[in-house]
Rosetta silent file (secondary structure, phi, psi, omega in degrees, C-alpha in Angstrom):
SEQUENCE: MLRCLFIAVFFFSTTPLLIAVQWLLDKLGLPGWGFIATRYYRVLSRLLRLRVRVVGQPVQDRPVLFVSNHVSWADILVIGSIAPIAFVSKSEVADWPIVGVTARLQRTVFVDRTRRHQTGDAVAEIVKRLASGTSVVLFAEGTSSDGNRVLPFRSALVGAVKEAGVHGILIQPMSICYTGLHGVPMGRQHRTLVAWYGDLDLLPHLKAFIARGAIDAVVSYGEPFAADGEVDRKAMTKRLEGVVRQLTAATLRGRPRPVHAAE
SCORE:     score description
SCORE:     0.000 S_00000001
   1 L     0.000  -74.832 -178.415  -45.384    5.496  -62.049 S_00000001
   2 L   -42.120  -20.705 -161.179  -41.611    2.988  -63.435 S_00000001
   3 L   -79.195  -50.303 -163.532  -40.139    6.380  -64.715 S_00000001
   4 H   -55.181   -6.843 -135.002  -40.810    8.065  -60.865 S_00000001
   5 H  -105.460  -35.488 -158.573  -39.849    5.187  -59.138 S_00000001
   6 H   -74.082  -70.479  160.870  -36.575    5.190  -61.426 S_00000001
   7 H   -33.954  -73.173  158.814  -35.975    9.279  -59.608 S_00000001
   8 H    68.984 -148.057  125.809  -36.351    8.281  -57.378 S_00000001
   9 H   -26.836  -49.582  176.652  -33.989    6.043  -56.717 S_00000001
  10 H   -52.949  -79.089 -177.719  -31.790    7.662  -58.534 S_00000001
  11 H   -28.322  -83.653 -162.163  -32.131   10.686  -56.029 S_00000001
  12 H   -41.204  -63.363 -161.060  -32.391    8.979  -52.885 S_00000001
  13 H   -81.483  -43.258  173.005  -28.709    7.025  -53.618 S_00000001
  14 H   -39.208  -68.058  177.159  -26.910    9.284  -55.476 S_00000001
  15 H   -54.424  -20.432 -156.560  -27.395   12.645  -53.762 S_00000001
  16 H   -99.970   16.885  172.367  -26.136   11.647  -50.341 S_00000001
  17 H   -82.703 -109.928  160.551  -22.664   10.170  -52.399 S_00000001
  18 H    40.515 -109.243 -162.008  -22.777   14.097  -53.617 S_00000001
  19 H   -51.032  -80.520 -172.072  -23.354   15.475  -49.969 S_00000001
  20 H   -19.359  -61.975  163.320  -20.021   12.964  -49.213 S_00000001
  21 H   -30.765  -81.840 -165.831  -17.856   13.985  -52.176 S_00000001
  22 H   -55.882  -64.997 -146.092  -18.287   18.651  -52.003 S_00000001
  23 H   -46.366  -77.017 -162.052  -18.403   18.097  -47.576 S_00000001
  24 H   -83.603    7.005  117.044  -14.547   16.893  -48.003 S_00000001
  25 H   -28.911  -69.747  -82.206  -13.792   18.823  -51.250 S_00000001
  26 H  -114.753  -76.285  175.753  -15.017   21.610  -48.818 S_00000001
  27 L   -41.267  -41.679  173.738  -12.682   20.115  -46.147 S_00000001
  28 L   -78.848  -22.900  175.794   -9.695   19.456  -47.803 S_00000001
  29 L    69.462   56.007  176.036  -10.088   23.291  -49.613 S_00000001
  30 L  -100.445  137.212  170.987   -9.886   21.033  -53.014 S_00000001
  31 L  -118.822 -171.383 -167.594  -11.315   22.108  -55.893 S_00000001
  32 L   158.832  -55.510 -175.827  -14.136   20.064  -57.860 S_00000001
  33 H    -0.400  -76.491  163.629  -17.251   22.220  -56.509 S_00000001
  34 H   -53.887  -40.804  176.098  -18.214   23.464  -59.467 S_00000001
  35 H   -41.187 -108.600  152.954  -17.669   20.711  -61.405 S_00000001
  36 H   -48.229  -26.108 -164.391  -19.688   18.116  -59.940 S_00000001
  37 H  -109.021   -7.714  154.745  -22.892   20.011  -58.743 S_00000001
  38 H   -40.766  -75.985 -169.822  -22.871   20.845  -63.194 S_00000001
  39 H   -51.073  -44.684 -158.533  -22.721   17.650  -63.662 S_00000001
  40 H   -63.376  -63.382  170.971  -24.997   16.794  -60.714 S_00000001
  41 H     7.892 -101.447  174.289  -27.768   19.370  -62.748 S_00000001
  42 H   -92.181   10.109  112.035  -27.835   18.073  -65.345 S_00000001
  43 H    -8.713 -105.752  164.538  -27.877   14.927  -64.527 S_00000001
  44 H   -12.261 -109.464 -163.703  -31.777   16.010  -63.174 S_00000001
  45 L     4.837  -52.580 -152.422  -32.619   17.737  -65.779 S_00000001
  46 L   -66.881  -63.505  175.982  -31.757   14.677  -68.410 S_00000001
  47 L   -28.649  -50.503  171.305  -33.840   12.880  -65.992 S_00000001
  48 L  -117.895   35.254  169.998  -36.442   14.693  -65.880 S_00000001
  49 L    40.167   71.287  157.073  -36.602   15.681  -69.373 S_00000001
  50 E   -86.877  106.000  138.473  -35.424   19.311  -69.006 S_00000001
  51 E  -131.071  130.148 -173.069  -34.730   20.394  -72.008 S_00000001
  52 E   -96.887  163.238 -167.095  -32.726   23.863  -71.965 S_00000001
  53 E  -115.313  130.110  139.021  -32.058   26.614  -74.193 S_00000001
  54 E  -166.711  167.803 -162.405  -30.193   29.344  -73.540 S_00000001
  55 E  -127.673  143.038 -174.495  -29.987   32.398  -75.285 S_00000001
  56 L   102.325  163.185  141.812  -28.125   35.328  -74.801 S_00000001
  57 L   -36.191   77.953 -145.965  -24.170   35.261  -73.441 S_00000001
  58 L  -111.988  119.314  177.435  -24.078   34.524  -69.451 S_00000001
  59 L   -51.288  139.463  175.099  -20.783   36.208  -67.731 S_00000001
  60 L  -140.304    2.852  176.359  -19.157   33.359  -66.365 S_00000001
  61 L   -48.934  -35.716  168.365  -15.548   34.524  -66.785 S_00000001
  62 L  -113.131  175.120  141.374  -15.756   36.352  -62.958 S_00000001
  63 L   -50.014  123.033  144.162  -18.048   36.340  -60.493 S_00000001
  64 E  -134.516 -167.118 -158.869  -21.873   38.252  -60.863 S_00000001
  65 E  -140.644  100.915 -148.941  -25.064   38.203  -59.448 S_00000001
  66 E   -91.572  127.993 -167.067  -27.168   36.889  -61.967 S_00000001
  67 L  -132.980  114.694 -160.288  -30.773   38.965  -60.741 S_00000001
  68 L   -95.415  142.424  133.664  -34.183   36.542  -61.651 S_00000001
  69 L   -76.355  166.689  150.033  -37.397   35.645  -62.145 S_00000001
  70 L  -178.455  136.774  178.001  -38.575   32.419  -60.845 S_00000001
  71 L   -99.647  -14.525 -131.596  -41.271   29.893  -61.360 S_00000001
  72 L  -169.775   95.889  163.222  -40.673   26.793  -60.605 S_00000001
  73 L   -25.494  -41.728  165.311  -37.827   24.458  -58.154 S_00000001
  74 H   -37.599  -45.347  171.282  -37.117   23.225  -61.787 S_00000001
  75 H   -46.181    0.199 -166.036  -35.284   26.889  -61.786 S_00000001
  76 H  -121.085  -72.114  142.626  -33.007   25.608  -59.729 S_00000001
  77 H   -13.611  -59.916 -164.264  -31.868   22.033  -62.546 S_00000001
  78 H   -65.065  -38.610 -157.508  -32.051   24.360  -65.074 S_00000001
  79 H   -92.060  -40.039  162.783  -30.247   27.575  -64.198 S_00000001
  80 H   -39.254  -79.373  137.388  -27.648   24.933  -62.383 S_00000001
  81 H    27.335  -91.115  134.517  -26.790   23.219  -65.526 S_00000001
  82 H     3.835  -82.812 -172.204  -25.822   26.110  -66.933 S_00000001
  83 L   157.596  159.414 -157.435  -22.794   26.488  -65.160 S_00000001
  84 L   -48.508  135.385 -161.612  -21.310   26.690  -61.329 S_00000001
  85 L  -148.334  147.929  162.851  -23.807   28.804  -59.167 S_00000001
  86 E  -114.304  139.669 -147.608  -25.118   29.644  -55.470 S_00000001
  87 L  -120.563  147.310  175.240  -28.004   29.741  -55.763 S_00000001
  88 E  -122.361   84.335 -178.261  -30.412   32.618  -52.507 S_00000001
  89 L   -90.505 -174.221 -162.045  -33.042   30.469  -50.980 S_00000001
  90 L   -87.330  172.346 -163.958  -35.991   31.248  -48.498 S_00000001
  91 H  -121.783   -6.363  171.167  -34.477   29.612  -45.397 S_00000001
  92 H   -64.239  -18.812 -162.014  -37.335   26.856  -44.909 S_00000001
  93 H   -91.623    6.756 -126.490  -35.757   25.108  -47.593 S_00000001
  94 H  -110.016   -3.556  167.037  -32.965   24.810  -45.629 S_00000001
  95 H  -130.369   23.665 -152.929  -34.147   22.130  -43.113 S_00000001
  96 L   -90.744  161.842 -153.282  -36.350   20.101  -45.601 S_00000001
  97 L   -56.710 -167.010  164.620  -34.413   16.220  -45.231 S_00000001
  98 L    25.789   -7.253 -166.628  -31.906   15.866  -47.853 S_00000001
  99 H  -124.724  -25.396  163.169  -32.184   18.704  -49.829 S_00000001
 100 H   -94.419  -12.751  143.377  -30.930   21.203  -47.264 S_00000001
 101 H   -51.536 -113.655 -145.325  -27.627   19.491  -46.683 S_00000001
 102 H   -26.704  -19.190 -152.338  -27.503   19.273  -50.427 S_00000001
 103 L   -70.152  -51.492 -179.608  -28.465   23.008  -50.480 S_00000001
 104 L  -103.294   -1.521  169.655  -25.231   24.022  -48.630 S_00000001
 105 L   -69.715    5.695  153.144  -22.593   22.221  -49.724 S_00000001
 106 L   -95.028   -7.449  176.200  -23.600   24.411  -52.934 S_00000001
 107 L   128.776  -20.501 -155.573  -23.321   27.667  -51.180 S_00000001
 108 L   -49.175 -168.432 -145.441  -26.725   28.529  -51.126 S_00000001
 109 E  -164.513  103.830 -154.163  -27.285   31.639  -49.058 S_00000001
 110 L   -96.858  155.996 -147.433  -30.201   31.110  -46.805 S_00000001
 111 L  -158.718  116.427  156.436  -32.879   34.274  -46.634 S_00000001
 112 L  -105.556  119.501 -146.453  -35.881   34.299  -43.750 S_00000001
 113 L  -101.458  -33.972  178.014  -37.785   37.231  -45.866 S_00000001
 114 L   -77.475  -16.445 -130.454  -40.444   37.602  -42.679 S_00000001
 115 L  -123.984   89.338 -156.759  -37.946   38.510  -40.544 S_00000001
 116 H   -53.556  -11.486 -176.495  -35.731   42.465  -41.753 S_00000001
 117 H   -88.484   -5.115  166.329  -33.330   42.010  -39.561 S_00000001
 118 H  -104.569   28.703  166.440  -31.271   39.312  -40.915 S_00000001
 119 L   -86.085  -35.693  110.853  -31.417   40.750  -43.927 S_00000001
 120 L    21.350  -93.304 -172.873  -28.679   42.283  -43.383 S_00000001
 121 H   -59.557  -57.851 -162.863  -26.470   38.605  -42.653 S_00000001
 122 H  -101.914   66.104  159.726  -27.550   37.712  -46.267 S_00000001
 123 H  -115.562  -29.147 -160.527  -26.783   40.968  -48.054 S_00000001
 124 H  -100.360  -19.986   89.984  -23.463   40.049  -46.520 S_00000001
 125 H    43.989  -87.507 -168.899  -23.630   36.598  -47.173 S_00000001
 126 H   -93.557   -4.784  161.254  -23.739   37.058  -50.899 S_00000001
 127 H   -94.435   20.614 -160.075  -21.299   39.549  -51.356 S_00000001
 128 H   -82.877  -69.104  157.888  -19.112   37.081  -49.077 S_00000001
 129 H  -142.324   57.751  138.904  -19.621   34.783  -51.846 S_00000001
 130 H   -44.399 -106.846 -137.021  -18.843   37.217  -54.823 S_00000001
 131 H   -62.449  -44.454  167.275  -15.510   38.371  -53.827 S_00000001
 132 L   -78.676   47.606  169.156  -14.769   34.504  -53.371 S_00000001
 133 L    77.224  -37.964 -154.345  -15.289   34.171  -56.875 S_00000001
 134 L   -83.209  177.294 -142.491  -18.380   32.314  -56.753 S_00000001
 135 L  -136.434  137.136  140.654  -21.573   33.686  -59.341 S_00000001
 136 E  -100.607  127.162  175.211  -25.269   34.315  -57.260 S_00000001
 137 L   -85.353  171.791  -29.997  -28.908   33.795  -58.497 S_00000001
 138 L    40.178   92.477 -159.645  -31.214   36.101  -56.945 S_00000001
 139 L  -100.891   62.905 -162.906  -35.001   34.980  -57.526 S_00000001
 140 L   -71.176   13.448  153.726  -35.446   39.121  -56.476 S_00000001
 141 L   -79.014    0.752 -168.373  -39.547   38.863  -56.402 S_00000001
 142 L    37.190   75.156  159.631  -38.964   36.712  -53.282 S_00000001
 143 L   142.984  175.960 -150.333  -41.441   33.891  -54.044 S_00000001
 144 L  -112.562  148.256  138.610  -42.120   31.806  -57.140 S_00000001
 145 L   -11.872  170.316  108.166  -44.840   32.657  -60.407 S_00000001
 146 L  -128.855   57.349  159.371  -47.552   30.613  -62.375 S_00000001
 147 L    64.317  -18.512  158.939  -44.891   31.218  -65.288 S_00000001
 148 L   -15.430  -78.607 -147.649  -47.015   34.059  -66.610 S_00000001
 149 L  -155.601  144.687 -171.365  -45.781   36.866  -65.525 S_00000001
 150 L  -127.356  132.208 -158.299  -42.885   38.379  -63.710 S_00000001
 151 L   -69.884 -164.645 -168.797  -43.986   40.077  -60.432 S_00000001
 152 L   -72.354 -179.597 -178.016  -42.907   43.453  -58.886 S_00000001
 153 L  -116.657  169.484  176.584  -38.917   42.578  -57.605 S_00000001
 154 L  -110.271  157.824 -169.972  -38.379   43.690  -53.826 S_00000001
 155 L  -135.935  -24.613  174.149  -34.965   45.772  -54.014 S_00000001
 156 H   -23.241  -68.791  173.928  -33.920   44.710  -50.050 S_00000001
 157 H   -77.012  -40.043  157.817  -31.347   42.128  -51.180 S_00000001
 158 H   -33.047  -43.913  167.899  -30.795   43.840  -54.910 S_00000001
 159 H   -18.501  -95.089 -143.565  -28.894   46.042  -51.720 S_00000001
 160 L   -57.895   -0.842  145.699  -25.767   43.755  -51.730 S_00000001
 161 H   -61.019  -59.526 -177.705  -24.932   45.189  -55.350 S_00000001
 162 H     7.792  -61.597  170.601  -24.115   48.062  -53.489 S_00000001
 163 H  -107.132   -1.676 -176.164  -21.622   46.457  -51.863 S_00000001
 164 H   -48.745  -64.106  173.356  -21.134   44.260  -54.481 S_00000001
 165 H   -29.746  -40.356  163.362  -19.939   47.373  -56.389 S_00000001
 166 H   -26.814  -75.374 -173.645  -17.195   47.290  -54.404 S_00000001
 167 H  -105.489   84.092   67.547  -14.977   44.794  -55.303 S_00000001
 168 L   138.546  -21.809 -146.782  -15.709   45.319  -58.581 S_00000001
 169 L   -66.600  172.074  170.777  -18.289   42.454  -59.575 S_00000001
 170 E  -102.912  135.991  159.539  -21.333   42.266  -62.250 S_00000001
 171 E  -119.733  158.031 -165.615  -24.302   42.254  -62.554 S_00000001
 172 E  -148.062  149.403 -156.042  -26.590   40.508  -65.178 S_00000001
 173 L  -121.824  114.054 -163.469  -30.209   40.465  -65.508 S_00000001
 174 L  -102.079  176.574  173.889  -31.717   36.402  -66.567 S_00000001
 175 L  -142.011  114.512  169.767  -34.983   35.914  -67.253 S_00000001
 176 E   -87.439  149.714 -177.728  -36.330   31.297  -66.912 S_00000001
 177 E  -150.140  146.926  175.062  -38.931   30.762  -69.114 S_00000001
 178 L  -125.844  117.456 -174.779  -40.911   27.434  -69.556 S_00000001
 179 L  -146.332   29.735  144.915  -41.880   27.399  -72.637 S_00000001
 180 E   169.294  154.145 -179.621  -43.206   23.988  -74.271 S_00000001
 181 E   -53.215  134.295  163.251  -44.579   20.220  -74.059 S_00000001
 182 L    32.529   41.240  158.998  -43.418   17.791  -75.694 S_00000001
 183 L   113.752  -54.669 -146.432  -41.765   19.312  -79.055 S_00000001
 184 E   -71.625  143.381  161.924  -45.882   21.566  -78.913 S_00000001
 185 E   -71.609  141.615  172.306  -45.978   25.716  -77.198 S_00000001
 186 L   -61.722  118.876  151.754  -47.151   25.994  -74.049 S_00000001
 187 L  -108.772  164.627  168.209  -50.280   28.268  -73.664 S_00000001
 188 L     8.345  -64.208  155.834  -51.160   30.038  -71.260 S_00000001
 189 L   -97.152   73.211  -59.948  -53.050   27.933  -69.102 S_00000001
 190 L   120.406  -76.585 -159.230  -50.204   25.288  -69.418 S_00000001
 191 L   -92.446   28.657  146.397  -47.369   26.623  -67.802 S_00000001
 192 L  -113.393   63.162  129.242  -49.089   26.400  -64.238 S_00000001
 193 L   -94.391  -11.763  178.472  -48.562   22.393  -64.965 S_00000001
 194 L  -131.594    1.491 -172.741  -44.603   23.223  -64.090 S_00000001
 195 L   -78.654  141.609  148.193  -44.894   26.995  -62.480 S_00000001
 196 L  -127.573  149.822   35.763  -45.305   25.582  -58.299 S_00000001
 197 L    44.094  -11.506 -131.288  -46.223   28.273  -56.879 S_00000001
 198 L   162.722 -109.559 -150.081  -49.329   29.447  -54.047 S_00000001
 199 L  -118.921  -19.527 -170.295  -49.822   26.313  -51.971 S_00000001
 200 L   -65.358   94.270 -139.592  -49.084   24.077  -53.352 S_00000001
 201 L   -44.142  169.920  168.395  -47.809   20.129  -52.360 S_00000001
 202 L   -95.420  -50.250  179.471  -44.509   19.381  -53.724 S_00000001
 203 H   -90.969  -59.996  172.776  -44.348   15.980  -54.010 S_00000001
 204 H   -35.576    5.263  175.524  -48.075   15.647  -55.811 S_00000001
 205 H  -106.954  -72.389  125.689  -46.479   18.102  -57.909 S_00000001
 206 H    33.173 -103.308  166.360  -43.597   16.184  -58.090 S_00000001
 207 H   -64.158  -30.320  156.394  -44.646   13.833  -59.605 S_00000001
 208 H   -62.799  -45.970  165.643  -47.152   14.886  -61.682 S_00000001
 209 H   -51.866  -36.510 -152.409  -44.461   17.135  -63.661 S_00000001
 210 H   -83.201  -11.935  168.817  -42.536   13.952  -63.884 S_00000001
 211 H   -55.566  -57.583 -131.466  -45.792   12.016  -66.087 S_00000001
 212 H   -57.978  -30.188 -155.965  -46.694   14.923  -67.991 S_00000001
 213 L    89.599 -155.452 -157.814  -42.641   14.341  -70.779 S_00000001
 214 L   -80.145  107.280  179.642  -40.376   16.691  -72.223 S_00000001
 215 E   -92.749 -175.852 -140.284  -40.268   20.352  -71.283 S_00000001
 216 E  -160.885  119.567  162.319  -38.943   22.901  -73.124 S_00000001
 217 E  -151.943  157.650 -162.298  -37.152   25.955  -70.663 S_00000001
 218 E  -142.459  117.730  140.730  -35.148   29.192  -71.910 S_00000001
 219 E   -85.956  131.607  139.111  -32.739   31.160  -69.786 S_00000001
 220 E  -114.942  150.656  177.564  -32.037   34.509  -71.288 S_00000001
 221 L  -114.324  103.467  162.667  -29.491   37.240  -70.013 S_00000001
 222 L   -60.887  176.897 -151.537  -29.287   40.584  -71.035 S_00000001
 223 L   -90.021  147.160 -178.262  -26.160   42.655  -70.758 S_00000001
 224 L   -61.812 -150.596  174.110  -24.161   43.014  -67.923 S_00000001
 225 L   147.606  135.016 -173.825  -23.030   46.443  -66.403 S_00000001
 226 L   -52.138  139.111  147.746  -20.932   47.101  -63.346 S_00000001
 227 L   -81.198   94.977  167.962  -22.738   47.239  -60.290 S_00000001
 228 L   -34.420  169.748  123.288  -22.292   50.857  -58.363 S_00000001
 229 L   -23.498  -74.313  162.083  -22.109   52.161  -55.452 S_00000001
 230 L  -144.234   76.111  163.699  -23.926   54.687  -55.477 S_00000001
 231 L  -101.522  128.253  170.072  -26.932   54.283  -57.590 S_00000001
 232 L   -64.577  123.995  177.679  -30.004   53.701  -55.315 S_00000001
 233 H   -49.982  -44.684  158.186  -31.236   50.832  -55.144 S_00000001
 234 H   -51.937   -3.710 -173.139  -35.015   50.985  -55.690 S_00000001
 235 H  -105.354  -47.599 -173.608  -33.552   52.708  -59.326 S_00000001
 236 H   -68.145  -46.850  178.284  -31.812   49.785  -59.883 S_00000001
 237 H   -65.686  -21.971  138.405  -34.519   46.708  -59.647 S_00000001
 238 H    -5.187 -101.308 -175.068  -36.508   48.799  -61.174 S_00000001
 239 H   -46.082  176.787   83.894  -33.964   48.853  -64.647 S_00000001
 240 H  -175.599 -109.570 -162.397  -32.876   45.270  -63.036 S_00000001
 241 H   -28.772  -61.331 -173.066  -36.814   44.259  -63.517 S_00000001
 242 H   -19.333  -84.689 -110.347  -38.108   46.637  -67.023 S_00000001
 243 H   -65.718    0.285 -147.059  -34.681   44.515  -68.631 S_00000001
 244 H  -106.283  -80.469 -164.444  -36.440   40.711  -66.762 S_00000001
 245 H   -62.501  -44.427  148.324  -39.316   41.042  -67.583 S_00000001
 246 H   -26.984  -40.940 -161.808  -38.646   42.124  -71.866 S_00000001
 247 H   -65.466  -50.885  169.435  -36.737   39.137  -71.476 S_00000001
 248 H   -52.893  -71.511  173.400  -39.970   36.820  -70.753 S_00000001
 249 H    14.022  -85.217  164.588  -41.735   38.947  -72.523 S_00000001
 250 H   -42.536  -68.933 -153.716  -40.007   37.788  -75.885 S_00000001
 251 H   -77.236  -10.495 -168.876  -39.223   34.077  -75.192 S_00000001
 252 H   -97.552  -82.517 -107.907  -43.275   33.269  -74.266 S_00000001
 253 L  -122.331   76.606 -173.041  -44.198   34.745  -76.985 S_00000001
 254 L    79.840   -1.997  167.782  -41.476   33.755  -79.835 S_00000001
 255 L   -62.095  145.653  174.363  -39.600   36.714  -79.909 S_00000001
 256 L   -70.010  165.293  121.517  -35.491   37.222  -80.455 S_00000001
 257 L  -112.988  152.465 -160.621  -34.427   38.803  -77.984 S_00000001
 258 L   -18.849  103.182  171.669  -34.504   42.346  -77.438 S_00000001
 259 L   -10.935  -83.099  153.678  -31.266   44.326  -78.297 S_00000001
 260 L   -27.599  -11.371 -159.268  -32.061   46.801  -75.770 S_00000001
 261 L   -61.552   31.949 -177.235  -32.500   44.173  -72.841 S_00000001
 262 L  -129.367  -23.912  172.741  -29.197   46.031  -70.999 S_00000001
 263 L   -55.749    0.000    0.000  -31.190   49.744  -71.618 S_00000001
């Protein structure tokens, strides 16, 4: 209980300061957004006892569209702690107290998946982020899973690749898995303790998450490839889904990263 209280006090006292600093940097056109965001996520990850391990090499010297599976709200902290990045999120998050404002300043792209006519706007925002030099993570399943499997990828937003290819931007498949609790490998029944999906309420889930203790997270990267504007988006989506499935299966089974993860 005391740990939950400490984390809550830290979040509600530090996050407004982060918002103010990033807002000021944005208004003045000054650098530092990425540095602040990454350190913020790293501190939160440590407070929540999320132990992050990276397998493979993420592209960091140029903007890239990362296409990933999605397990939990914790994915944001884990991925954001690795390098400066923007996320694609459901539109409801924009209205969450504090979190919504923070997400906007972190250059999040909000999309209402129930309105297909807004897909074009979301794609334009993704391409805008990439063109400005900011890498983007797209959770291609369109929702979160129970952590034991990869759901079918949706192709609509992956269409951003077709436009991004004009700018020479890369695309890189990425997998996130939760593999251990207090250093002990998780079984299928335990991964649902970390996963936030379906109709689970956030606050009770967050409280239980904090109480469980140290959790091991593994982020695996496949080989990047050039975004070709001529490639059919459905074929590209299928290719990315296959690679992420390989990476996820290998991680959950404790096997080495597949050497053919880009094929």
